[in-house]
Coordinates of C-alpha atoms in Angstrom, one line a residue:
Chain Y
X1 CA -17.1 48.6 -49.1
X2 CA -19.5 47.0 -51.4
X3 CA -19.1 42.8 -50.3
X4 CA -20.3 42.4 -53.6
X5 CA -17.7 41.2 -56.0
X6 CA -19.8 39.6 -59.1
X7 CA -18.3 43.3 -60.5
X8 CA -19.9 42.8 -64.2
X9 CA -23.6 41.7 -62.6
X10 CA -23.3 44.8 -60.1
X11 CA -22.6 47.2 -63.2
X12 CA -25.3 45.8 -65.4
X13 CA -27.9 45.7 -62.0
X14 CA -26.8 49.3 -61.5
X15 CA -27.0 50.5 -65.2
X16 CA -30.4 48.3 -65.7
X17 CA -31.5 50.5 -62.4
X18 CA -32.2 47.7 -60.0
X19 CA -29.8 48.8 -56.9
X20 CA -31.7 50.2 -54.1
X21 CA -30.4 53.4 -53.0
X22 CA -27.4 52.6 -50.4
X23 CA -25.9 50.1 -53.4
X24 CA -26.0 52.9 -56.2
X25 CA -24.3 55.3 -53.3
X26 CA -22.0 52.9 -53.0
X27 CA -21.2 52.1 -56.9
X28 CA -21.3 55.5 -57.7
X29 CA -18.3 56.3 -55.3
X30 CA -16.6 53.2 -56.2
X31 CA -16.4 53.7 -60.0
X32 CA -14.8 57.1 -59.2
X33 CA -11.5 54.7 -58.0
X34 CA -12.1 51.2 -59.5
X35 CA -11.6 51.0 -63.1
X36 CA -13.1 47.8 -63.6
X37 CA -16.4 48.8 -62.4
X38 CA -16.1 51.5 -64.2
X39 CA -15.3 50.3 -67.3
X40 CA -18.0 47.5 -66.9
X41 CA -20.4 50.4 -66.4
X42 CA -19.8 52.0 -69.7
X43 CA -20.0 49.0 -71.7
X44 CA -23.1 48.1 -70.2
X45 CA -24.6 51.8 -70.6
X46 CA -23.3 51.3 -74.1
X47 CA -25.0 47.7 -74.4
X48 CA -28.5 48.7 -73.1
X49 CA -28.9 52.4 -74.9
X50 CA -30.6 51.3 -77.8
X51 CA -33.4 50.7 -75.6
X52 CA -34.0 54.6 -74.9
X53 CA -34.9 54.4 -78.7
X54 CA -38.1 52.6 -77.9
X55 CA -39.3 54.7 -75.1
X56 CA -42.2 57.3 -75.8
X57 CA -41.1 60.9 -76.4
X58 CA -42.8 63.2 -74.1
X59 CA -42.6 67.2 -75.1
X60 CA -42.2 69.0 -71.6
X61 CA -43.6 71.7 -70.8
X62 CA -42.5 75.1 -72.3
X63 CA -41.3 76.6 -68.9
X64 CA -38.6 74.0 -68.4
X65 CA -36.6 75.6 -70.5
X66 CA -36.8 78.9 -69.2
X67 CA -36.0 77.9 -65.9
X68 CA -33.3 75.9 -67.0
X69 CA -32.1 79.2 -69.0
X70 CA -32.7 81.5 -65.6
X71 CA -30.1 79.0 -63.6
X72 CA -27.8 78.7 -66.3
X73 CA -28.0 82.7 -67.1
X74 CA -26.6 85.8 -65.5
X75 CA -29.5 87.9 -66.2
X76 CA -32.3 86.1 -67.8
X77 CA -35.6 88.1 -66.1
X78 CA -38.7 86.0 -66.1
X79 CA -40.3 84.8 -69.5
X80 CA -37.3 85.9 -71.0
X81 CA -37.0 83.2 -73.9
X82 CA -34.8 83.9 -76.5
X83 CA -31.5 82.8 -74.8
X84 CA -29.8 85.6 -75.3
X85 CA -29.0 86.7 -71.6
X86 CA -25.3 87.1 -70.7
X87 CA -24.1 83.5 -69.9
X88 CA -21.4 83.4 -66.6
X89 CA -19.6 80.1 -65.7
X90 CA -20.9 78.0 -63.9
X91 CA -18.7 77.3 -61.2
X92 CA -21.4 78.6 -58.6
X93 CA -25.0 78.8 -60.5
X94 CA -26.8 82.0 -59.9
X95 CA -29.9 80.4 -59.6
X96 CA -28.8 78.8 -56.3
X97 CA -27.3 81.9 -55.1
X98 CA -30.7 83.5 -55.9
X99 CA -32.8 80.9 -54.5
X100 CA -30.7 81.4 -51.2
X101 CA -31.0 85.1 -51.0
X102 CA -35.1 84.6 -51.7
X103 CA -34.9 81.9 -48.8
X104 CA -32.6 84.6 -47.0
X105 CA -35.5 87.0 -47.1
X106 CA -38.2 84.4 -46.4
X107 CA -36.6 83.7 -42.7
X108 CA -35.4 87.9 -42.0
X109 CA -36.6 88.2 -38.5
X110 CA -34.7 84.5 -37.5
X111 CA -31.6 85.4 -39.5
X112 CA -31.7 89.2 -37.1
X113 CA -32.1 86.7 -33.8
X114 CA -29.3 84.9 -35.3
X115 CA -27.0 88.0 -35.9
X116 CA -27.2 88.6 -32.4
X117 CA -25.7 85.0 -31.5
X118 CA -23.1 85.3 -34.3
X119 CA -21.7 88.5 -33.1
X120 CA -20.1 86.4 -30.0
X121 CA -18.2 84.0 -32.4
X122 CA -14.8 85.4 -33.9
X123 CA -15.0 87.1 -37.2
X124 CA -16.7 84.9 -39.6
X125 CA -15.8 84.9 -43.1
X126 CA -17.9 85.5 -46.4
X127 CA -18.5 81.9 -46.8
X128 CA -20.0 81.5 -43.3
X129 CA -22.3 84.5 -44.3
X130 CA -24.1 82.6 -47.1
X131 CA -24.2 79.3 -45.5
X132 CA -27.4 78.2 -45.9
X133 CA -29.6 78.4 -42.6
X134 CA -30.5 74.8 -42.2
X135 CA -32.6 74.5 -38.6
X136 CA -35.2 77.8 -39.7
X137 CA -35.8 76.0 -43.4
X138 CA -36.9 73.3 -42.0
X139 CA -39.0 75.0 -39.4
X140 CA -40.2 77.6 -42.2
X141 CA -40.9 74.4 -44.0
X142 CA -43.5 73.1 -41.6
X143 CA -44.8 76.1 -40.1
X144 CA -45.6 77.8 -43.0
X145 CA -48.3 75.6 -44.4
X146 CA -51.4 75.7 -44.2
X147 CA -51.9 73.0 -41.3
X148 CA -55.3 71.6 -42.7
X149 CA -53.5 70.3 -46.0
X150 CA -51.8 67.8 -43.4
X151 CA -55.0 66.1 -42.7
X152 CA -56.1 65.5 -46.3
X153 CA -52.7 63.6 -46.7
X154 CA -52.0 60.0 -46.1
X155 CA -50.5 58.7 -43.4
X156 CA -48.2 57.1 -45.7
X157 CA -47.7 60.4 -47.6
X158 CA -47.3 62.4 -44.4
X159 CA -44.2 60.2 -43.5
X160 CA -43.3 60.5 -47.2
X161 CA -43.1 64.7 -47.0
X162 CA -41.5 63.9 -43.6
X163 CA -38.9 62.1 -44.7
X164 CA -38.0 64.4 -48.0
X165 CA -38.2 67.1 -44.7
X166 CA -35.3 65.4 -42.9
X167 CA -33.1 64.7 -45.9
X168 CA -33.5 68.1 -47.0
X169 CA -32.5 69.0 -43.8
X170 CA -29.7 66.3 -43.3
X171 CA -28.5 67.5 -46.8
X172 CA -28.1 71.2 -45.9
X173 CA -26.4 70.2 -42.7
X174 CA -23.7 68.4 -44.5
X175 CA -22.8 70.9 -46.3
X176 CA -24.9 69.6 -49.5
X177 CA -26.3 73.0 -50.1
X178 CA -27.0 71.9 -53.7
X179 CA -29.2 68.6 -52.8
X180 CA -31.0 70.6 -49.9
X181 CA -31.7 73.6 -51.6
X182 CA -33.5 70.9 -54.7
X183 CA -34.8 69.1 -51.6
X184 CA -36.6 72.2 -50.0
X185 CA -37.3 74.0 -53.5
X186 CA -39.4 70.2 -54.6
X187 CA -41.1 70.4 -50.8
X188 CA -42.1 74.3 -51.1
X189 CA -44.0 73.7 -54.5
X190 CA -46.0 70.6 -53.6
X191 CA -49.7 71.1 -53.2
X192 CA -51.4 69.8 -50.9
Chain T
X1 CA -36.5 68.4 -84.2
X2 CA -34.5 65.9 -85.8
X3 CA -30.8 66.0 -86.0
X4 CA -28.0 64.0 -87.5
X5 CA -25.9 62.3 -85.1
X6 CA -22.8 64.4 -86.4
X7 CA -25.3 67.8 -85.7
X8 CA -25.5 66.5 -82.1
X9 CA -22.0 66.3 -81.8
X10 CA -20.7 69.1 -83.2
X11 CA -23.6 71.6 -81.2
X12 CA -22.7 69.0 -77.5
X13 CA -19.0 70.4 -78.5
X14 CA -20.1 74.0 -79.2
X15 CA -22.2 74.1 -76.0
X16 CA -19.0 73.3 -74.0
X17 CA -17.3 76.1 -75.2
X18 CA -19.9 78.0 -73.9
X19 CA -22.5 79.0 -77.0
X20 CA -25.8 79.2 -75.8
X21 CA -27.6 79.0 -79.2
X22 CA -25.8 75.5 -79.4
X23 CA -27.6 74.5 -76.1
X24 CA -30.7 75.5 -77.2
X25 CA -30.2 73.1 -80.4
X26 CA -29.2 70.0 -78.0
X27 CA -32.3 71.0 -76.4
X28 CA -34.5 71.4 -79.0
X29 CA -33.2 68.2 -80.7
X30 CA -33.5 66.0 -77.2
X31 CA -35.7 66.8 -74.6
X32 CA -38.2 64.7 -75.6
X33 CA -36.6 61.8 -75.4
X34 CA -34.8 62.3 -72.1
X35 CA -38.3 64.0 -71.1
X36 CA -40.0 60.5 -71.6
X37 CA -37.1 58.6 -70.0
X38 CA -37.7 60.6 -66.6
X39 CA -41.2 60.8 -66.9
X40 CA -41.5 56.6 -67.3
X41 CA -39.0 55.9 -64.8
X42 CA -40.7 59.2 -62.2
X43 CA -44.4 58.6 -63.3
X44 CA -44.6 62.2 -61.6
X45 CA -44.7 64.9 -64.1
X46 CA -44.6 67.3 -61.5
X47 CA -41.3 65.9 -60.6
X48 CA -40.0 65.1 -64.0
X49 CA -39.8 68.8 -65.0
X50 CA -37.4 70.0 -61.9
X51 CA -35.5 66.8 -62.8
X52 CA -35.0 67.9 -66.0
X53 CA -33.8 71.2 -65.4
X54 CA -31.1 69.8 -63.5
X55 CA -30.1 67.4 -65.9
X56 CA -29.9 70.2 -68.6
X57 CA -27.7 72.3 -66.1
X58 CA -26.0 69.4 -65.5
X59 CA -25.6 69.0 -69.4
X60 CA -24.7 72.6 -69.8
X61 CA -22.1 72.7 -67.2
X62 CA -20.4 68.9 -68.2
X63 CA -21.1 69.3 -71.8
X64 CA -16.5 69.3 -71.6
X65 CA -16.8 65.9 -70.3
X66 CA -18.8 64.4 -73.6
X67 CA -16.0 62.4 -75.7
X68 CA -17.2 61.5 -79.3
X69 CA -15.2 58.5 -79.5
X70 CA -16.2 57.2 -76.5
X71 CA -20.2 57.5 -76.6
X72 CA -22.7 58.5 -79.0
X73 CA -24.6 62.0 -77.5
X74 CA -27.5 60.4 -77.1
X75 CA -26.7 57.9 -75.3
X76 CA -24.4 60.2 -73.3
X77 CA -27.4 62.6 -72.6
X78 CA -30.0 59.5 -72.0
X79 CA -27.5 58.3 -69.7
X80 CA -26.9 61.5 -67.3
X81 CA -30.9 62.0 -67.3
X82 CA -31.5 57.7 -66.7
X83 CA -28.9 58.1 -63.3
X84 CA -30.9 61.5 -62.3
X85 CA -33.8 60.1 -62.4
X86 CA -33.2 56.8 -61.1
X87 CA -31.3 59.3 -57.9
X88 CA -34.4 60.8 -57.5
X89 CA -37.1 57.6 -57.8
X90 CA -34.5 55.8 -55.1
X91 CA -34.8 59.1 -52.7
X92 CA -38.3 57.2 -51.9
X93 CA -40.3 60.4 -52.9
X94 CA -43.7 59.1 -52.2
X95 CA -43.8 56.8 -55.3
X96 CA -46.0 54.0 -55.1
X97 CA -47.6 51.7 -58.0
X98 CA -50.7 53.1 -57.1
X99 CA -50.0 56.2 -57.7
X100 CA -49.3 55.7 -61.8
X101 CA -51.6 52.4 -63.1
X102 CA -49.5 53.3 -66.6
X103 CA -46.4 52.0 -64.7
X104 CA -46.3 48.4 -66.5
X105 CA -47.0 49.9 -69.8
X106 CA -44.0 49.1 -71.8
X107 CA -42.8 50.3 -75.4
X108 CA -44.5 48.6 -78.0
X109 CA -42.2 46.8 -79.8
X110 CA -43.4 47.2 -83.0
X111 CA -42.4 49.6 -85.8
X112 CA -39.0 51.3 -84.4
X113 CA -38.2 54.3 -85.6
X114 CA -37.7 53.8 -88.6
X115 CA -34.4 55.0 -90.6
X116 CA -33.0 55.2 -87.4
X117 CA -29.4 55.1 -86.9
X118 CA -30.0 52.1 -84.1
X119 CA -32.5 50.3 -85.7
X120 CA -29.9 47.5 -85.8
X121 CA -28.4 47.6 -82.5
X122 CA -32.1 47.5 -81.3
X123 CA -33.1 44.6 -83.4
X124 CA -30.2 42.8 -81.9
X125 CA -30.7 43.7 -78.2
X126 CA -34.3 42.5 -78.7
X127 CA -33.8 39.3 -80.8
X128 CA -31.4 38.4 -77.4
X129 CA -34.2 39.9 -75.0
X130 CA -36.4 37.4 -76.7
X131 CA -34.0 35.1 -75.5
X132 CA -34.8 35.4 -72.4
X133 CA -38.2 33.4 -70.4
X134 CA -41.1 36.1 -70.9
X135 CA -41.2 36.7 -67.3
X136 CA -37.5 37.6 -67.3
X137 CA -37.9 40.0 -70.0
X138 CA -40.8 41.8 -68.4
X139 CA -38.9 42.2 -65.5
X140 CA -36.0 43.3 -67.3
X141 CA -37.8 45.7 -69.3
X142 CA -39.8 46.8 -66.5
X143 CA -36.8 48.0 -64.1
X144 CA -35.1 49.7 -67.6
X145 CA -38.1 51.6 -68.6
X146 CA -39.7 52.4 -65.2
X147 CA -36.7 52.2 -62.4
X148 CA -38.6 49.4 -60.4
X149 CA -36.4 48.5 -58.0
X150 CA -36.0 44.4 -57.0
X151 CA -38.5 45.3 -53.6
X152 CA -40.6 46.5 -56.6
X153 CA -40.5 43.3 -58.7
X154 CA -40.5 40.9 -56.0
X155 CA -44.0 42.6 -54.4
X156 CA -45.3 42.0 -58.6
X157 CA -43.8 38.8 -59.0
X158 CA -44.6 37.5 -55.7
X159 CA -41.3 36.5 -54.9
X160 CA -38.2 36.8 -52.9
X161 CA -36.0 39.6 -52.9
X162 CA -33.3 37.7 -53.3
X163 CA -35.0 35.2 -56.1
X164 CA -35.2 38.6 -58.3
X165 CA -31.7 39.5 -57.5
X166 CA -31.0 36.1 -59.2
X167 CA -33.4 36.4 -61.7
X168 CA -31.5 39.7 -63.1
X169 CA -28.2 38.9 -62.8
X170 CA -28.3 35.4 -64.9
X171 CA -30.8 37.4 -67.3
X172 CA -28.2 40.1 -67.9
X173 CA -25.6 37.5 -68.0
X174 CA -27.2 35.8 -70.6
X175 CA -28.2 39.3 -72.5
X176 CA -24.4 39.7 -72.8
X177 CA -23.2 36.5 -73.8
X178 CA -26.4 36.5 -76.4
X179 CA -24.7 40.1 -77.7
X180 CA -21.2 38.3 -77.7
X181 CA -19.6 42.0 -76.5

């Protein structure tokens, strides 16, 4: 429960984008339930906008959009640009399942070691098939680099990685397969 | 590529019902701007561009939710990719001042864009930012355009945490009674 009750200064603090992190958790799951705070919200959004007009555009790069067309597309193969892949709802995005089979692949020989210990449960369903297989990302995570790029990093960015590592992780073992899979997917492509 | 307000509209209705050309369109027409919001408030390119991806999916799977009469689409879309980003800056991935000196850059605040259909509202907002002590402004500014969070400010400013806290909430007070809505 937010303690908090100056409702109008918390909306405009959390639309201006000055909460720290447990406070916009916290707003974001009570405007969901408290029209008041919700409705202060919106007419703040609507009172600050016109200051997105001011802000530099910046053109991103072209292959955004083509991997914002390969999640949102059944088919799209890679380079494919011109949109016209078959679209399917969106319910469960195929990039996500794809990204899961690819990490399903990545981790074959634990997921065989794990088949074994599986077979003593009762039947699993479907869903228990696809859950994601939280304990060997985030091993695969950290054995999988090359060890040396640790000691070019800061200490400080060291922790950082380390604690993106344990959210990701955290994230997947909650069940927040879409926040841990973006988690491990932003880990995997950092160089260093 | 610019587009009439009512061309937004009609292709963020369109794209809800599914038509990908229409998508494209909303793209074309805004990922700049929402591309500069992230970037500013990430100051990690690398970061900015997974960001927005999802806020595009997130655009392409919600576009149902948009309600013309309740929000203009811009400020709709600037306002699903401002809460994204500000998600992700808060996750504490390894940002630190050092790591973008372009941080405290702000908008100049000359020369708007001009014909644009918020020209006014902007003239308003900053005739009432002006308002404000200079200091105040910055720092209002400064968490809008960049997420800096009040930890942020106070290391800047040199002050407590909960001085800043104080700071914002009588500044935005006094923005709103300044814009008398």
């Amino acid at each position: 429960m937010i303690e908090d009750e100056d409702i109008d200064g918390l909306a405009a603090e959390y639309v201006l984008g000055s909460l720290d992190p447990a406070e916009r958790r916290q707003v974001d799951a009570r405007r969901q339930t408290d029209a008041v705070l919700a409705a202060a919200i919106a007419a703040w959004e609507r009172r600050l906008a016109p200051l997105s007009d001011r802000g530099q555009d910046v053109t991103p790069p072209a292959h955004v959009f083509d991997g914002i067309l390969s999640r949102i597309s059944g088919s799209a193969p890679p380079g494919h640009s011109d949109g016209r892949a078959e679209v399917v709802p969106l319910r469960r995005p195929s990039g996500r399942r794809r990204w899961m089979l690819a990490a399903a692949a990545g981790a074959l020989a634990a997921c065989l070691a794990l088949a074994v210990v599986w077979l003593n449960y009762p039947q699993p369903g479907p869903q228990l098939h696809a859950k994601m297989n939280c304990s060997q990302l985030y091993k695969d995570f950290w054995v999988n680099r090359d060890t040396q790029a640790y000691v070019r990093l800061s200490a400080e960015q060291l922790a950082g990685v380390s604690r993106m590592a344990l959210r990701a992780y955290d994230a997947c073992e909650a069940g927040d397969e879409q926040d841990a899979k973006a988690l491990f997917d932003r880990l995997q492509r950092m160089n260093f | 590529m610019p587009v009439s307000r009512q061309e937004l509209i009609e292709a963020l209705e369109r794209t809800a019902g599914g038509d990908l050309a229409a998508f494209k369109a909303v793209y074309a027409a805004t990922s700049v701007k929402l591309y500069g919001i992230i970037v500013r408030i990430l100051g990690r390119p690398e970061l900015a561009d997974e960001v927005l991806q999802e806020v595009y999916v997130r655009v392409w799977q919600r576009a149902g939710d948009f309600d013309r009469t309740n929000s203009s689409p811009i400020t709709w879309l600037a306002t699903i990719a401002r809460n994204r980003a500000l998600d992700e800056v808060r996750r504490g991935t390894m940002r630190s001042l050092e790591d973008f000196p372009e941080l405290l850059q702000l908008p100049s605040e000359d020369n708007p864009a001009a014909g644009h259909e918020r020209n006014e509202e902007l003239r308003r907002l900053y005739a009432c930012l002006d308002g404000l002590e200079p200091d105040k402004k910055e720092i209002v500014l400064l968490v809008y355009y960049h997420g800096m969070t009040r930890e942020e400010i106070a290391t800047r400013f040199e002050r407590p945490v909960a001085t800043v806290k104080t700071w914002l909430r009588r500044s935005l007070a006094q923005l709103k009674d300044c814009l008398g809505k």
